[in-house]
XYZ file of C-alpha atoms in Angstrom:
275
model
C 5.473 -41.576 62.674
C 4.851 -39.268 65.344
C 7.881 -36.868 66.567
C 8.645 -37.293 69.755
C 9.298 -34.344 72.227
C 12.823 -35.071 72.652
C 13.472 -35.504 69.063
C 12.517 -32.216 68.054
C 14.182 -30.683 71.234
C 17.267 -32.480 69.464
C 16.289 -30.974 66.060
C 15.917 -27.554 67.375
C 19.350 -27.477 69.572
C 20.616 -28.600 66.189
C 19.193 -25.750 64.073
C 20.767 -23.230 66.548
C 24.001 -21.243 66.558
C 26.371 -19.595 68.783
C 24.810 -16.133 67.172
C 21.665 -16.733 67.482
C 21.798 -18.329 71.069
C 19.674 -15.909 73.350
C 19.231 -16.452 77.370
C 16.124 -18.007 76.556
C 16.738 -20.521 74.094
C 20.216 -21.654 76.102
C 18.123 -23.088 77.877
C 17.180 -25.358 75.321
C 20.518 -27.465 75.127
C 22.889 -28.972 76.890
C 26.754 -28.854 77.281
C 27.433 -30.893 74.102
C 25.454 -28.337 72.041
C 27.658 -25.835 73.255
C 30.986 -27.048 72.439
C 29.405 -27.951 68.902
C 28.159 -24.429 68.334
C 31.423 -22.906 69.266
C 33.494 -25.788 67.285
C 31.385 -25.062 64.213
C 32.000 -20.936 64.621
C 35.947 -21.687 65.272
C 36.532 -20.280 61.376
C 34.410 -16.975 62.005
C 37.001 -14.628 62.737
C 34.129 -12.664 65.173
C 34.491 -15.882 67.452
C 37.305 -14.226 69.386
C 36.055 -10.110 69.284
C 32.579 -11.466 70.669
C 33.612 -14.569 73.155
C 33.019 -12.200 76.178
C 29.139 -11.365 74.996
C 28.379 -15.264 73.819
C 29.809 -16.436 77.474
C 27.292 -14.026 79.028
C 24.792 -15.738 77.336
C 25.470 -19.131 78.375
C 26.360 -18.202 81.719
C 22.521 -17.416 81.966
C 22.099 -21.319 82.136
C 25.194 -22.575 82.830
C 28.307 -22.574 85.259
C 31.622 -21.781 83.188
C 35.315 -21.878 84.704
C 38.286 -21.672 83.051
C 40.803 -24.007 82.906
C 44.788 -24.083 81.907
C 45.002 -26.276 79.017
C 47.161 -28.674 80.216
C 45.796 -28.576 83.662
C 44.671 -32.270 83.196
C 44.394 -32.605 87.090
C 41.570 -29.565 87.029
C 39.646 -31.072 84.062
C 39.387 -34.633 85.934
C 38.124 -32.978 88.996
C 35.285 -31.127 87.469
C 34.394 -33.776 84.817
C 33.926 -36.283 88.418
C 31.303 -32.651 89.276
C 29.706 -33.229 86.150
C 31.073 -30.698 84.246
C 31.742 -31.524 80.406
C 35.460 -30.351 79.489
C 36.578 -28.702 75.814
C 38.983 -26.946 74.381
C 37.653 -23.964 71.421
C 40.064 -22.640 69.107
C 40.185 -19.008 68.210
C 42.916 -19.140 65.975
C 46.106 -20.983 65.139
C 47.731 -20.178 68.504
C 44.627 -19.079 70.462
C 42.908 -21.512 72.529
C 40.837 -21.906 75.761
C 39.320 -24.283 78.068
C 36.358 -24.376 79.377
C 34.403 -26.807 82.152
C 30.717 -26.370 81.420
C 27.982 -27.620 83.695
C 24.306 -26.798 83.198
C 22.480 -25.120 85.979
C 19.819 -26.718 87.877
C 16.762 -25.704 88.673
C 16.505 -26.569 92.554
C 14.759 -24.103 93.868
C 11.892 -21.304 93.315
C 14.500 -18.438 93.453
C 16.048 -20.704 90.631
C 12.717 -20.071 88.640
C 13.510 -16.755 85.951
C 11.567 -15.345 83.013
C 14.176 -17.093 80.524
C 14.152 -20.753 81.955
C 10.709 -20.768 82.979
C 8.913 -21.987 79.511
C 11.566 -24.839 79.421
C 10.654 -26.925 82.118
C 7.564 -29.268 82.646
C 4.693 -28.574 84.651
C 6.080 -32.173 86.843
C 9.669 -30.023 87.150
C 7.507 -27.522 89.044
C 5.921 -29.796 91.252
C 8.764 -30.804 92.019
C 10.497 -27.777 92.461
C 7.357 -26.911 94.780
C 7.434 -29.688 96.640
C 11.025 -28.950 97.503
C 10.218 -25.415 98.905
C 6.905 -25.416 100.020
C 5.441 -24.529 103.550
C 2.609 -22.740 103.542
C 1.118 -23.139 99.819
C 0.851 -20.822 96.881
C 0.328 -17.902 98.960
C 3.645 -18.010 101.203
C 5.451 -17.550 97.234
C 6.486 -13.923 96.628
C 4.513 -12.485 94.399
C 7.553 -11.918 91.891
C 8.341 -15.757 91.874
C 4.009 -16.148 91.042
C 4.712 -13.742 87.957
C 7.318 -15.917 87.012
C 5.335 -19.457 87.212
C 2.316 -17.433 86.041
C 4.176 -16.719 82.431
C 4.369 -20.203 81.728
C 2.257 -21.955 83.495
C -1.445 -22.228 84.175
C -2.099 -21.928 88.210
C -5.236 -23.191 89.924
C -5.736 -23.637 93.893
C -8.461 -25.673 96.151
C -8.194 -25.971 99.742
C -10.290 -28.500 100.884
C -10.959 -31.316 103.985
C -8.902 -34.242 103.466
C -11.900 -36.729 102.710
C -13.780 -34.073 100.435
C -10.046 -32.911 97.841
C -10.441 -36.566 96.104
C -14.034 -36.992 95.851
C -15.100 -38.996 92.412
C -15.821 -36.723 90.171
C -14.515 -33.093 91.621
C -12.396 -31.113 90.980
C -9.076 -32.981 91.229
C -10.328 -35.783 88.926
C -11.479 -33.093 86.722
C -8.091 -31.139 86.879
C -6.288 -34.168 86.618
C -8.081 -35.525 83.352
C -7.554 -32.334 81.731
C -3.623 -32.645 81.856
C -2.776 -30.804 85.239
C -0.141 -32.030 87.394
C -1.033 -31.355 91.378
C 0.485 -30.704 94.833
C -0.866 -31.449 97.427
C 0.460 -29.153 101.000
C -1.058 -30.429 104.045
C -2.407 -27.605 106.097
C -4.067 -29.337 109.712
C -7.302 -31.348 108.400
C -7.391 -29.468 105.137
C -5.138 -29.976 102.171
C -4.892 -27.427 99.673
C -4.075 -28.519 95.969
C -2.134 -26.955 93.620
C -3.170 -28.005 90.370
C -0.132 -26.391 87.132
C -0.540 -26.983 83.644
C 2.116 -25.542 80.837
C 0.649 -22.279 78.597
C 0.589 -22.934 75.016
C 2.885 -21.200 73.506
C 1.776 -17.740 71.844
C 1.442 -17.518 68.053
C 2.926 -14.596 66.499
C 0.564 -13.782 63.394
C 2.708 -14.404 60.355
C 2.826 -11.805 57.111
C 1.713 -12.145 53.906
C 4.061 -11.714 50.779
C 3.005 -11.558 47.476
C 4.999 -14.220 44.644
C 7.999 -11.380 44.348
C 8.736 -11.679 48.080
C 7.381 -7.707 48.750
C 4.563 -7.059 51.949
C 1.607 -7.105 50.537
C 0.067 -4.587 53.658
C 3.413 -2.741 52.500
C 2.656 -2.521 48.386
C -0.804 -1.210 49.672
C 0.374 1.764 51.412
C 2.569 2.622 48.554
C 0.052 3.444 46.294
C -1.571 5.723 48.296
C -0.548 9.323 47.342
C -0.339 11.397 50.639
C -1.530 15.131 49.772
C -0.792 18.098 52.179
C -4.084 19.665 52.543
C -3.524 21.813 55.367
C -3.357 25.089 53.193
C -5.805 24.092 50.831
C -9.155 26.172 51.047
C -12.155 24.874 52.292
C -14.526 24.218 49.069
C -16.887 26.713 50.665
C -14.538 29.517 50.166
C -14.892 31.674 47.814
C -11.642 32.739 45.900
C -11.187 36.851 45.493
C -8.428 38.757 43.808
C -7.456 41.101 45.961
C -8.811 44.412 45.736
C -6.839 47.602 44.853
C -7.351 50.202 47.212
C -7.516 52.818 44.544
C -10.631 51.000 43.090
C -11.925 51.207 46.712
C -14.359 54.240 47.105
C -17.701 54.857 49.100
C -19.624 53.855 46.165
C -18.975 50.302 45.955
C -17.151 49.331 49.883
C -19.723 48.893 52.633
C -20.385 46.938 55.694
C -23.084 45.275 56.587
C -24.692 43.062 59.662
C -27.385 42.274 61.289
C -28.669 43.242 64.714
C -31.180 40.760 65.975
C -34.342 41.940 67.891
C -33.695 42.391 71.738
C -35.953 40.903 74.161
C -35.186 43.121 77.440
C -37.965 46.372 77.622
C -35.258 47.817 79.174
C -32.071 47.766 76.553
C -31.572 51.271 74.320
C -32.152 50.707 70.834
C -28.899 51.618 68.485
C -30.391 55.106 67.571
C -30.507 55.743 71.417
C -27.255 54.523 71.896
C -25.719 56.780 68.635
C -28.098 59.955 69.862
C -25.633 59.578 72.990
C -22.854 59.465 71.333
């Protein structure tokens, strides 16, 4: 049987936990998930030290407030706002209450690096739709980046009669999964044609059957030697002389002088004679 999408969405909120929550996978479940995480970490004595940094995190894709916890008028007037109400323990006489609500994406300024791989390419037709005026190009070119990360992004501005002609490029677009807006600009209409990124895949790495990195094992048998000081093999290896050995019978110095084209240069003898 085929899993369905929301299934494994289910499956994955499931699998995560208050610790491992990040501002991009919060956006991944919904208020129930949240009071479940922090029910299930109500033991962990860290729950109460690190509150502050695991609220952050949710606020990235919800709205929290804090209630009394016997304000029962409160929690009936943001439960009618949608809110979901609980109560987390952080101890035997440490409690609090929160109203959690997630945050909807309404807008393009709602659109952000960490909630923009969790909506479908029909949310951002929608959310589009909603703010558009003057097409792809009126969008600031920080909210493009944004769509651009998750999304793939194809325009055509065309005459009215000519955007849906059989076979073009909207039939094509559309068969191969795109949704499309359409902005109407005079006689022309310019489509917008999105279609969600697959998601990248992160190479995985080998390990051998005792659990060690194979690329690892390899680089530990290489020896590393320090060659620097090590003479060339060219070099010829002498024992220092002793300068008492050293006498005008067996030290000399020789080069050579090569053969000098210019008529005009002084040969060495010349140049010694002046001397």
């Amino acid at each position: 049987m085929k899993e369905t999408k929301e299934s494994k969405e289910n499956k994955e909120s499931k699998a995560l936990s208050i610790k491992t929550l990040t501002k991009s996978s919060v956006w991944d479940v919904q208020e129930n998930d949240i009071f479940r995480m922090l029910s299930a970490a109500e033991k962990d004595s860290e729950l109460k030290d690190n509150l502050r940094h695991y609220a952050s995190i949710i606020r990235s894709a919800f709205q929290i407030e804090e209630l009394k916890n016997d304000d029962k008028a409160s929690q009936a007037k943001y439960t009618k706002l949608g809110y979901k109400v609980g109560t987390i323990k952080m101890g035997d006489d440490v409690s609090v209450t929160w109203a959690i609500k997630k945050r909807p994406i309404m807008r393009v300024t709602d659109l952000t690096y960490e909630n923009i791989r969790h909506i479908s390419a029909a949310k951002l037709v929608e959310v589009l739709d909603r703010n558009f005026g003057g097409g792809w190009d009126s969008l600031s070119q920080s909210i493009q980046d944004i769509i651009e990360t998750g999304f793939d992004i194809s325009t055509t501005t065309l005459p009215k009669e000519r955007l849906h002609k059989k076979g073009g490029m909207y039939d094509k677009k559309v068969a191969d999964g795109y949704e499309v807006l359409e902005v109407e600009k005079g006689l022309w209409v310019e489509a917008i044609f999105a279609k969600v990124k697959p998601a990248a895949i992160k190479p995985k790495m080998k390990f051998d059957e005792h659990g060690e990195n194979e690329d690892e094992d390899e680089d530990a048998d290489v020896e590393i030697v320090d060659d620097y000081n090590k003479p060339d093999e060219d070099d010829v290896e002498l024992e220092d002389p002793n300068d008492e050995d050293i006498n005008e019978n067996n030290y000399r110095t020789t080069f050579t002088i090569g053969e000098v084209d210019d008529e005009d240069a002084e040969s060495l003898s010349d140049f010694i004679a002046d001397e």
